[in-house]
């Protein structure tokens, strides 16, 4: 039995809800949603952002190790030029974060550069604050601690959403909508077609305090077990380790086997001394992560795994003797929830061949399966506008991990900087649609492209 099987039902009474009107609703203030909301508001739209946590940030601040990637994979392809291919609002956020001392910028990888050429590591707490401040400066009406629970649909148009918070339920009417919930909650509520591939492990990640990274590095080096390695600015000092990965198979059998059993990856980034920002614990679910009961069990299991993980590290790995769990995600992180059917589905061939389209809204050059799967010649592929328009709905976009059915292609499109790029594209498009009173398919691509380029988005010549 799981949370979808019920035999007992209660009929809810219809209620009159207080209502408000906006131009654009951005559902979910995570990796994509923050950028989408800033983009929509800067475009002049009266924008509301709805986020269930008490802060914006999403999986970028809960799960990932590094922000992959604003650059092409130039280091893996000798002779290929280094290019910053994602710019605009995502890059502005990172530049501000660097200024706050909350990001490493983009120092070059020393080892593991056939995976990513640079390491952009963040201070998770300053990322949240920076996102919050940028949203406020852009004039976004930010509702945190607020859950989107319903959609108001008329024919093929979305008219509004239902929100729930401690202040009660309310309706928000708007002209354009962007689902950035990661799970596809708005699209599903709106009646969009979707599937739930359940093709990834879920994870919680812990930040570990009291870790001697240099000692950890010496131990890995002595065992020929250094995986990823990058030096950058840490606690304000330059040329210190900011990314370090270990090859567990070369370490004691007890550690290697124990780490495998709990899905622990020996890879971290940091911007602070004595701190491992992310150590990930992975877990395969038997049901999709939309299943509440399966997730409840997994939340407990992951916390037990974290305890085992820190115990293993203390026991076997020099540098971790006094480590403690300093941070965990408030709830488990997903790599994919619902896959929403859109007008175009980016294919594996599109990604690896580095294809561009006549409606590209940004370009991207990172693949999470590199070096096994790489984008041709260290180049980029384009994200077409159509890939973000939800099938069967006139005024709903999706941005983030909800697109791309092919697992291999999704291993590129789901990464943070790609999600941020989708955010800028959809937020801008939603604002233009609201201003022109048109649906997503009636928006002129040249208008959208001009607005994106004006806001600093980089596009390749086709
Ligand atoms: C464990 C893990 C490690 C990863 N490591 C990396 C990495 O190292 N580098 C990298 O580039 N990428 C990494 N990724 C991938 C990347 O971080 C994510 O794919 C990306 O951040 C997803 O962005 P998103 O905007 O789609 O979703 P999210 O960032 O999850 O944003 C969704 C937001 O919507 C909110 N929300 C959800 N439902 C509702 C609702 N009904 N009402 C209101 N709010 C709602 C959530 O609270 C959240 O803030 C990792 C992913 C995971 C899970």
Coordinates of C-alpha atoms and ligand atoms in Angstrom, one line a residue:
X1 CA 0.0 0.0 0.0
X2 CA 1.3 3.5 -0.8
X3 CA -0.2 7.0 -0.6
X4 CA -2.0 6.7 -3.9
X5 CA -4.3 3.8 -2.8
X6 CA -7.3 4.9 -0.8
X7 CA -10.6 3.2 0.0
X8 CA -12.1 5.9 2.2
X9 CA -13.0 9.4 0.8
X10 CA -14.1 12.7 2.2
X11 CA -16.0 15.2 0.0
X12 CA -14.5 18.7 0.5
X13 CA -16.9 21.7 0.5
X14 CA -16.5 24.4 -2.1
X15 CA -15.2 27.6 -0.5
X16 CA -15.1 31.3 -1.5
X17 CA -11.4 32.3 -1.6
X18 CA -9.9 35.8 -1.5
X19 CA -8.3 36.5 -4.9
X20 CA -5.6 38.8 -6.4
X21 CA -4.4 39.5 -9.9
X22 CA -0.9 39.5 -11.4
X23 CA 0.5 39.4 -14.9
X24 CA 2.8 36.4 -14.3
X25 CA 2.9 33.6 -11.8
X26 CA 6.2 31.7 -11.2
X27 CA 5.5 28.5 -9.3
X28 CA 8.6 27.4 -7.4
X29 CA 11.5 29.6 -6.3
X30 CA 14.3 27.2 -6.9
X31 CA 17.1 27.1 -9.4
X32 CA 15.0 28.0 -12.4
X33 CA 12.2 29.9 -10.6
X34 CA 14.4 32.6 -9.1
X35 CA 15.8 33.6 -12.5
X36 CA 12.4 33.3 -14.1
X37 CA 10.8 35.7 -11.6
X38 CA 13.6 38.2 -11.9
X39 CA 13.4 38.1 -15.7
X40 CA 9.7 38.5 -15.7
X41 CA 9.7 41.5 -13.3
X42 CA 12.6 43.2 -15.0
X43 CA 10.6 42.9 -18.3
X44 CA 7.9 45.0 -16.6
X45 CA 5.4 42.3 -15.6
X46 CA 3.7 42.3 -12.2
X47 CA 5.1 39.0 -11.0
X48 CA 4.4 36.7 -8.1
X49 CA 6.8 33.9 -7.0
X50 CA 5.5 31.1 -4.9
X51 CA 7.9 29.0 -2.9
X52 CA 7.1 26.2 -0.4
X53 CA 10.4 26.6 1.5
X54 CA 11.2 29.7 3.7
X55 CA 13.8 30.8 1.2
X56 CA 14.6 30.7 -2.5
X57 CA 17.3 28.5 -4.0
X58 CA 15.9 25.0 -4.6
X59 CA 18.2 22.1 -5.4
X60 CA 21.1 24.4 -6.3
X61 CA 21.5 25.0 -2.5
X62 CA 20.5 21.6 -1.2
X63 CA 21.9 18.9 -3.4
X64 CA 24.6 19.8 -5.9
X65 CA 28.3 20.1 -5.5
X66 CA 29.1 22.7 -8.1
X67 CA 27.1 24.9 -10.4
X68 CA 27.6 23.2 -13.8
X69 CA 28.5 25.2 -16.0
X70 CA 28.6 28.6 -17.5
X71 CA 31.4 27.5 -19.8
X72 CA 32.0 25.1 -22.7
X73 CA 34.1 22.0 -21.9
X74 CA 37.2 23.6 -23.5
X75 CA 39.8 21.8 -21.3
X76 CA 38.8 18.4 -22.6
X77 CA 39.3 19.4 -26.2
X78 CA 42.8 20.7 -27.0
X79 CA 42.8 23.7 -29.2
X80 CA 39.1 24.6 -28.3
X81 CA 38.6 28.2 -27.1
X82 CA 37.3 28.9 -23.6
X83 CA 33.9 30.5 -23.9
X84 CA 31.4 31.7 -21.3
X85 CA 28.2 30.4 -23.0
X86 CA 25.6 31.1 -20.4
X87 CA 25.4 34.8 -19.4
X88 CA 22.5 37.1 -18.5
X89 CA 20.8 36.9 -15.1
X90 CA 22.4 33.5 -14.1
X91 CA 25.8 35.0 -14.6
X92 CA 24.8 38.2 -12.8
X93 CA 23.7 36.2 -9.8
X94 CA 27.0 34.4 -9.6
X95 CA 29.0 37.6 -10.0
X96 CA 27.1 39.2 -7.1
X97 CA 27.7 36.1 -5.0
X98 CA 31.4 36.2 -5.7
X99 CA 31.3 39.9 -4.5
X100 CA 29.7 38.7 -1.3
X101 CA 32.4 36.1 -0.7
X102 CA 29.9 33.3 -1.4
X103 CA 31.2 31.8 -4.6
X104 CA 34.5 30.6 -6.0
X105 CA 33.9 32.1 -9.4
X106 CA 35.2 29.8 -12.1
X107 CA 38.7 28.5 -11.4
X108 CA 40.0 25.9 -13.7
X109 CA 39.9 22.2 -12.7
X110 CA 43.3 20.5 -12.1
X111 CA 42.0 16.9 -12.2
X112 CA 38.7 15.8 -13.7
X113 CA 38.6 18.5 -16.3
X114 CA 37.3 16.2 -18.9
X115 CA 34.1 16.3 -16.8
X116 CA 33.9 20.1 -16.2
X117 CA 36.6 22.6 -17.1
X118 CA 35.9 24.9 -14.1
X119 CA 34.5 24.6 -10.6
X120 CA 31.8 27.1 -9.5
X121 CA 31.2 26.3 -5.9
X122 CA 28.8 28.3 -3.7
X123 CA 28.1 29.2 -0.1
X124 CA 24.6 27.8 0.1
X125 CA 23.4 30.3 2.7
X126 CA 24.7 33.4 0.9
X127 CA 23.1 32.0 -2.4
X128 CA 19.7 32.0 -0.7
X129 CA 20.2 35.6 0.6
X130 CA 21.5 36.9 -2.8
X131 CA 18.6 35.3 -4.6
X132 CA 16.1 36.8 -2.1
X133 CA 17.7 40.3 -2.4
X134 CA 17.7 40.2 -6.2
X135 CA 14.1 39.1 -6.3
X136 CA 13.2 42.0 -4.0
X137 CA 15.2 44.5 -6.0
X138 CA 13.5 43.4 -9.2
X139 CA 10.1 44.1 -7.5
X140 CA 8.9 40.5 -7.4
X141 CA 6.1 39.8 -5.0
X142 CA 7.7 36.9 -3.1
X143 CA 5.6 34.4 -1.2
X144 CA 7.7 31.9 0.7
X145 CA 6.3 29.2 3.0
X146 CA 3.5 29.0 0.5
X147 CA 2.4 25.9 -1.4
X148 CA 0.8 25.9 -4.8
X149 CA -2.0 23.4 -4.5
X150 CA -4.3 24.0 -7.5
X151 CA -4.9 25.4 -10.9
X152 CA -7.9 27.2 -12.4
X153 CA -8.3 26.2 -16.0
X154 CA -10.8 27.4 -18.7
X155 CA -10.5 25.4 -21.9
X156 CA -6.9 25.4 -23.0
X157 CA -6.0 28.5 -20.9
X158 CA -4.8 28.6 -17.3
X159 CA -6.6 31.4 -15.5
X160 CA -5.1 31.1 -12.0
X161 CA -3.6 29.1 -9.3
X162 CA -4.6 28.2 -5.7
X163 CA -2.1 28.9 -2.9
X164 CA -2.1 27.7 0.6
X165 CA -0.1 29.1 3.5
X166 CA -0.7 29.7 7.2
X167 CA -2.7 32.8 6.2
X168 CA -5.2 30.4 4.5
X169 CA -6.1 29.6 0.9
X170 CA -6.2 32.2 -1.9
X171 CA -6.6 32.4 -5.6
X172 CA -4.1 34.2 -7.9
X173 CA -5.3 35.2 -11.3
X174 CA -2.8 35.9 -14.0
X175 CA -2.2 35.9 -17.7
X176 CA 1.0 33.8 -18.0
X177 CA 2.4 31.0 -15.9
X178 CA 5.7 29.3 -15.5
X179 CA 6.0 26.0 -13.6
X180 CA 9.4 25.9 -11.9
X181 CA 8.5 23.4 -9.2
X182 CA 10.9 20.7 -10.3
X183 CA 8.1 18.2 -9.6
X184 CA 5.7 19.7 -12.2
X185 CA 3.0 20.4 -9.6
X186 CA 1.4 23.3 -11.6
X187 CA 1.5 21.5 -14.9
X188 CA -0.1 18.4 -13.3
X189 CA -2.7 20.5 -11.5
X190 CA -3.5 22.2 -14.9
X191 CA -4.1 18.9 -16.6
X192 CA -1.0 18.7 -18.7
X193 CA 0.2 15.3 -20.0
X194 CA 3.1 13.9 -18.0
X195 CA 4.9 10.7 -17.1
X196 CA 6.9 9.8 -14.0
X197 CA 10.0 7.9 -15.2
X198 CA 11.5 7.4 -11.7
X199 CA 14.9 7.0 -13.5
X200 CA 17.2 8.5 -10.9
X201 CA 18.2 8.0 -7.3
X202 CA 16.9 10.6 -4.9
X203 CA 19.4 12.1 -2.4
X204 CA 20.0 14.1 0.7
X205 CA 23.3 15.8 1.0
X206 CA 25.1 16.8 4.2
X207 CA 27.6 19.5 4.9
X208 CA 30.4 18.3 7.2
X209 CA 32.1 20.6 9.6
X210 CA 35.6 20.2 11.2
X211 CA 37.2 18.6 8.2
X212 CA 40.9 19.0 7.3
X213 CA 40.8 19.1 3.5
X214 CA 44.5 19.2 3.1
X215 CA 45.0 16.1 5.2
X216 CA 42.2 14.4 3.2
X217 CA 44.0 15.4 0.0
X218 CA 47.4 14.0 1.2
X219 CA 45.7 10.7 2.1
X220 CA 44.0 10.4 -1.4
X221 CA 47.3 11.4 -3.1
X222 CA 49.3 8.8 -1.1
X223 CA 46.8 6.1 -2.3
X224 CA 46.7 7.3 -5.9
X225 CA 43.0 8.0 -5.3
X226 CA 42.6 11.7 -6.2
X227 CA 39.6 12.1 -8.6
X228 CA 38.4 15.7 -9.1
X229 CA 40.7 18.5 -7.8
X230 CA 40.4 22.2 -8.1
X231 CA 42.1 25.1 -6.3
X232 CA 40.5 28.5 -5.7
X233 CA 39.5 31.0 -3.1
X234 CA 38.5 29.5 0.3
X235 CA 37.7 31.6 3.4
X236 CA 39.2 34.6 1.5
X237 CA 42.5 33.0 0.8
X238 CA 43.6 32.0 -2.7
X239 CA 44.9 28.7 -4.2
X240 CA 43.3 26.4 -1.6
X241 CA 41.4 23.2 -2.4
X242 CA 37.8 24.0 -3.3
X243 CA 36.8 20.7 -5.0
X244 CA 38.1 17.3 -4.1
X245 CA 36.9 13.9 -5.1
X246 CA 38.2 10.5 -4.0
X247 CA 38.2 7.2 -5.9
X248 CA 36.7 5.0 -3.3
X249 CA 37.7 1.7 -5.0
X250 CA 41.3 2.6 -4.3
X251 CA 40.6 3.1 -0.6
X252 CA 40.2 0.4 2.2
X253 CA 37.6 -2.3 1.3
X254 CA 35.6 -1.5 4.4
X255 CA 35.2 2.1 3.4
X256 CA 34.5 1.4 -0.2
X257 CA 31.9 -1.3 0.4
X258 CA 30.3 0.8 3.2
X259 CA 30.1 3.9 1.0
X260 CA 28.5 1.9 -1.8
X261 CA 25.9 0.4 0.5
X262 CA 24.7 3.9 1.6
X263 CA 25.1 5.5 -1.9
X264 CA 27.7 7.9 -0.6
X265 CA 29.8 9.9 -3.1
X266 CA 33.3 10.9 -1.9
X267 CA 33.2 14.3 -3.6
X268 CA 32.9 17.7 -2.2
X269 CA 33.2 21.4 -2.9
X270 CA 33.7 24.2 -0.4
X271 CA 34.2 27.9 -0.1
X272 CA 35.2 27.7 3.6
X273 CA 38.1 26.2 5.6
X274 CA 37.3 23.0 7.5
X275 CA 34.1 22.5 5.7
X276 CA 32.8 20.0 3.1
X277 CA 29.8 21.7 1.6
X278 CA 28.2 18.6 0.1
X279 CA 28.6 14.9 0.6
X280 CA 25.7 13.2 -1.2
X281 CA 23.8 10.1 -0.1
X282 CA 21.8 8.5 -2.9
X283 CA 18.8 6.1 -2.6
X284 CA 16.7 4.4 -5.2
X285 CA 12.9 4.6 -4.7
X286 CA 10.6 1.9 -5.7
X287 CA 7.9 4.5 -6.4
X288 CA 8.1 7.9 -8.1
X289 CA 9.1 10.7 -5.7
X290 CA 5.6 12.1 -5.9
X291 CA 4.5 9.2 -3.7
X292 CA 4.3 10.7 -0.2
X293 CA 4.7 7.5 1.8
X294 CA 7.6 6.2 -0.2
X295 CA 9.3 9.6 0.3
X296 CA 8.5 9.5 4.1
X297 CA 10.4 6.2 4.4
X298 CA 13.2 7.5 2.3
X299 CA 13.6 10.6 4.4
X300 CA 14.3 8.5 7.4
X301 CA 16.5 6.1 5.5
X302 CA 18.6 8.9 4.1
X303 CA 19.1 10.4 7.6
X304 CA 20.3 7.0 8.9
X305 CA 22.6 6.8 5.9
X306 CA 24.1 10.2 6.8
X307 CA 24.9 9.0 10.2
X308 CA 26.5 5.9 8.8
X309 CA 28.4 8.0 6.3
X310 CA 29.9 10.4 8.8
X311 CA 30.9 7.4 11.0
X312 CA 32.6 5.7 8.0
X313 CA 34.5 8.9 7.1
X314 CA 35.6 9.4 10.7
X315 CA 36.8 5.8 10.9
X316 CA 38.7 5.5 7.7
X317 CA 39.6 8.8 6.1
X318 CA 42.3 11.0 7.6
X319 CA 41.1 14.6 7.9
X320 CA 37.5 13.5 8.9
X321 CA 38.4 12.3 12.5
X322 CA 36.4 15.0 14.1
X323 CA 33.8 15.7 11.4
X324 CA 30.2 16.4 12.3
X325 CA 27.0 17.0 10.3
X326 CA 26.6 20.8 10.0
X327 CA 24.0 21.0 7.3
X328 CA 21.3 18.7 5.7
X329 CA 18.7 19.4 3.1
X330 CA 15.2 20.1 4.7
X331 CA 13.8 17.4 2.5
X332 CA 15.2 14.9 0.0
X333 CA 16.2 16.2 -3.4
X334 CA 15.1 14.7 -6.7
X335 CA 16.8 14.6 -10.0
X336 CA 13.5 14.1 -11.8
X337 CA 9.8 14.0 -10.7
X338 CA 7.2 14.5 -13.4
X339 CA 8.3 14.7 -17.0
X340 CA 5.9 17.3 -18.7
X341 CA 5.0 16.8 -22.3
X342 CA 6.1 19.9 -24.3
X343 CA 6.0 20.9 -27.9
X344 CA 9.5 19.7 -28.5
X345 CA 11.5 17.0 -26.7
X346 CA 15.3 17.6 -26.8
X347 CA 17.0 14.4 -28.0
X348 CA 20.3 12.8 -27.1
X349 CA 21.4 13.4 -30.7
X350 CA 20.5 17.1 -30.4
X351 CA 22.8 17.4 -27.3
X352 CA 25.8 15.4 -28.4
X353 CA 25.7 16.7 -32.0
X354 CA 25.6 20.2 -30.7
X355 CA 22.5 21.1 -32.7
X356 CA 21.0 24.6 -32.8
X357 CA 17.4 25.6 -33.6
X358 CA 15.7 28.5 -35.2
X359 CA 14.0 29.3 -31.9
X360 CA 17.0 28.9 -29.5
X361 CA 16.5 30.8 -26.2
X362 CA 20.0 30.1 -24.8
X363 CA 22.9 27.7 -25.4
X364 CA 24.5 25.2 -23.1
X365 CA 27.8 23.2 -23.1
X366 CA 27.9 20.8 -20.1
X367 CA 27.1 17.1 -19.9
X368 CA 27.0 15.3 -16.5
X369 CA 28.1 12.0 -18.2
X370 CA 31.3 13.5 -19.5
X371 CA 33.8 12.2 -20.5
X372 CA 31.7 9.1 -21.5
X373 CA 29.1 11.4 -23.2
X374 CA 30.2 14.8 -24.5
X375 CA 28.9 17.6 -26.6
X376 CA 30.7 17.6 -30.0
X377 CA 34.0 19.4 -30.1
X378 CA 33.5 21.1 -26.7
X379 CA 30.8 23.2 -28.3
X380 CA 27.2 24.0 -27.3
X381 CA 23.6 22.9 -28.2
X382 CA 20.6 25.2 -28.2
X383 CA 17.5 25.0 -26.0
X384 CA 14.6 25.7 -28.3
X385 CA 11.6 27.8 -27.2
X386 CA 9.2 25.0 -28.1
X387 CA 10.9 22.7 -25.6
X388 CA 9.5 24.9 -22.8
X389 CA 5.9 25.3 -24.0
X390 CA 3.5 22.8 -22.3
X391 CA 1.5 20.7 -24.8
X392 CA -2.3 21.5 -24.7
X393 CA -2.0 24.7 -22.7
X394 CA -1.9 28.2 -24.2
X395 CA -0.1 30.1 -21.5
X396 CA 2.0 27.7 -19.4
X397 CA 5.7 27.2 -19.6
X398 CA 8.0 24.8 -17.7
X399 CA 11.6 25.5 -16.7
X400 CA 14.0 23.2 -15.0
X401 CA 14.3 19.4 -14.6
X402 CA 10.8 18.7 -15.9
X403 CA 11.8 18.6 -19.6
X404 CA 13.7 16.0 -21.8
X405 CA 12.5 12.4 -21.8
X406 CA 15.8 10.8 -22.9
X407 CA 17.8 10.1 -19.8
X408 CA 21.1 10.8 -21.5
X409 CA 20.0 14.1 -22.8
X410 CA 18.4 15.0 -19.4
X411 CA 21.8 14.3 -17.9
X412 CA 22.7 17.6 -19.6
X413 CA 19.5 19.7 -19.5
X414 CA 18.8 19.1 -15.8
X415 CA 22.0 20.7 -14.5
X416 CA 21.8 24.0 -12.6
X417 CA 23.0 26.5 -15.1
X418 CA 20.8 25.0 -17.8
X419 CA 17.8 25.3 -15.4
X420 CA 18.8 28.9 -14.7
X421 CA 18.9 29.6 -18.5
X422 CA 15.5 28.1 -18.9
X423 CA 14.3 30.4 -16.1
X424 CA 15.4 33.5 -17.9
X425 CA 13.9 32.4 -21.2
X426 CA 10.5 31.5 -19.7
X427 CA 10.2 34.4 -17.4
X428 CA 10.9 36.8 -20.2
X429 CA 8.5 35.0 -22.6
X430 CA 5.8 34.9 -19.9
X431 CA 6.1 38.7 -19.3
X432 CA 6.0 39.5 -23.1
X433 CA 2.9 37.3 -23.5
X434 CA 1.2 39.1 -20.6
X435 CA 2.1 42.5 -22.1
X436 CA 0.9 41.5 -25.6
X437 CA -2.1 39.6 -24.3
X438 CA -1.1 36.6 -26.3
X439 CA -0.5 32.9 -25.8
X440 CA 2.9 31.2 -25.8
X441 CA 2.5 30.0 -29.4
X442 CA 1.5 33.5 -30.7
X443 CA 4.6 35.2 -29.2
X444 CA 7.0 36.4 -31.9
X445 CA 10.3 34.6 -31.6
X446 CA 12.2 37.7 -32.9
X447 CA 10.6 39.8 -30.1
X448 CA 11.6 37.2 -27.5
X449 CA 15.1 36.9 -28.9
X450 CA 15.6 40.6 -28.9
X451 CA 14.5 40.9 -25.3
X452 CA 16.8 38.0 -24.3
X453 CA 19.8 39.5 -26.1
X454 CA 19.0 42.9 -24.6
X455 CA 19.1 41.3 -21.2
X456 CA 22.6 39.8 -21.8
X457 CA 21.7 36.2 -23.0
X458 CA 24.2 34.7 -25.3
X459 CA 23.1 32.9 -28.4
X460 CA 25.2 31.3 -31.1
X461 CA 24.8 32.4 -34.7
X462 CA 22.8 29.7 -36.6
Ligands
LIG1 C1 21.4 15.3 -5.2 C2 21.6 16.2 -6.4 C3 22.9 16.6 -6.8 C4 23.0 17.4 -7.9 N1 24.3 17.9 -8.2 C5 24.4 18.8 -9.2 C6 25.7 19.5 -9.4 O1 26.7 19.2 -8.7 N2 25.7 20.4 -10.3 C7 24.7 20.7 -11.1 O2 24.8 21.6 -12.0 N3 23.5 20.1 -11.0 C8 23.3 19.2 -10.0 N4 22.1 18.6 -9.8 C9 21.0 19.0 -10.7 C10 20.4 20.3 -10.4 O3 20.8 20.8 -9.1 C11 18.9 20.3 -10.5 O4 18.4 19.5 -11.6 C12 18.4 21.7 -10.6 O5 18.8 22.5 -9.6 C13 16.9 21.7 -10.6 O6 16.4 23.0 -10.7 P1 14.8 23.2 -10.8 O7 14.6 24.7 -10.8 O8 14.2 22.4 -11.9 O9 14.2 22.6 -9.4 P2 14.5 23.1 -7.9 O10 15.8 23.8 -7.8 O11 14.3 21.9 -7.1 O12 13.3 24.2 -7.7 C14 12.0 23.8 -7.4 C15 11.5 24.7 -6.4 O13 10.1 24.6 -6.3 C16 9.6 24.5 -5.0 N5 8.3 23.8 -5.0 C17 8.1 22.6 -5.4 N6 6.8 22.3 -5.4 C18 6.2 23.4 -5.0 C19 4.8 23.8 -4.8 N7 3.8 22.9 -5.0 N8 4.5 25.0 -4.4 C20 5.5 25.9 -4.1 N9 6.8 25.6 -4.3 C21 7.2 24.4 -4.7 C22 10.7 23.8 -4.3 O14 10.8 24.0 -2.9 C23 12.0 24.3 -5.0 O15 12.5 25.5 -4.3 C24 21.9 17.8 -8.7 C25 20.6 17.4 -8.3 C26 20.5 16.6 -7.2 C27 19.1 16.1 -6.8

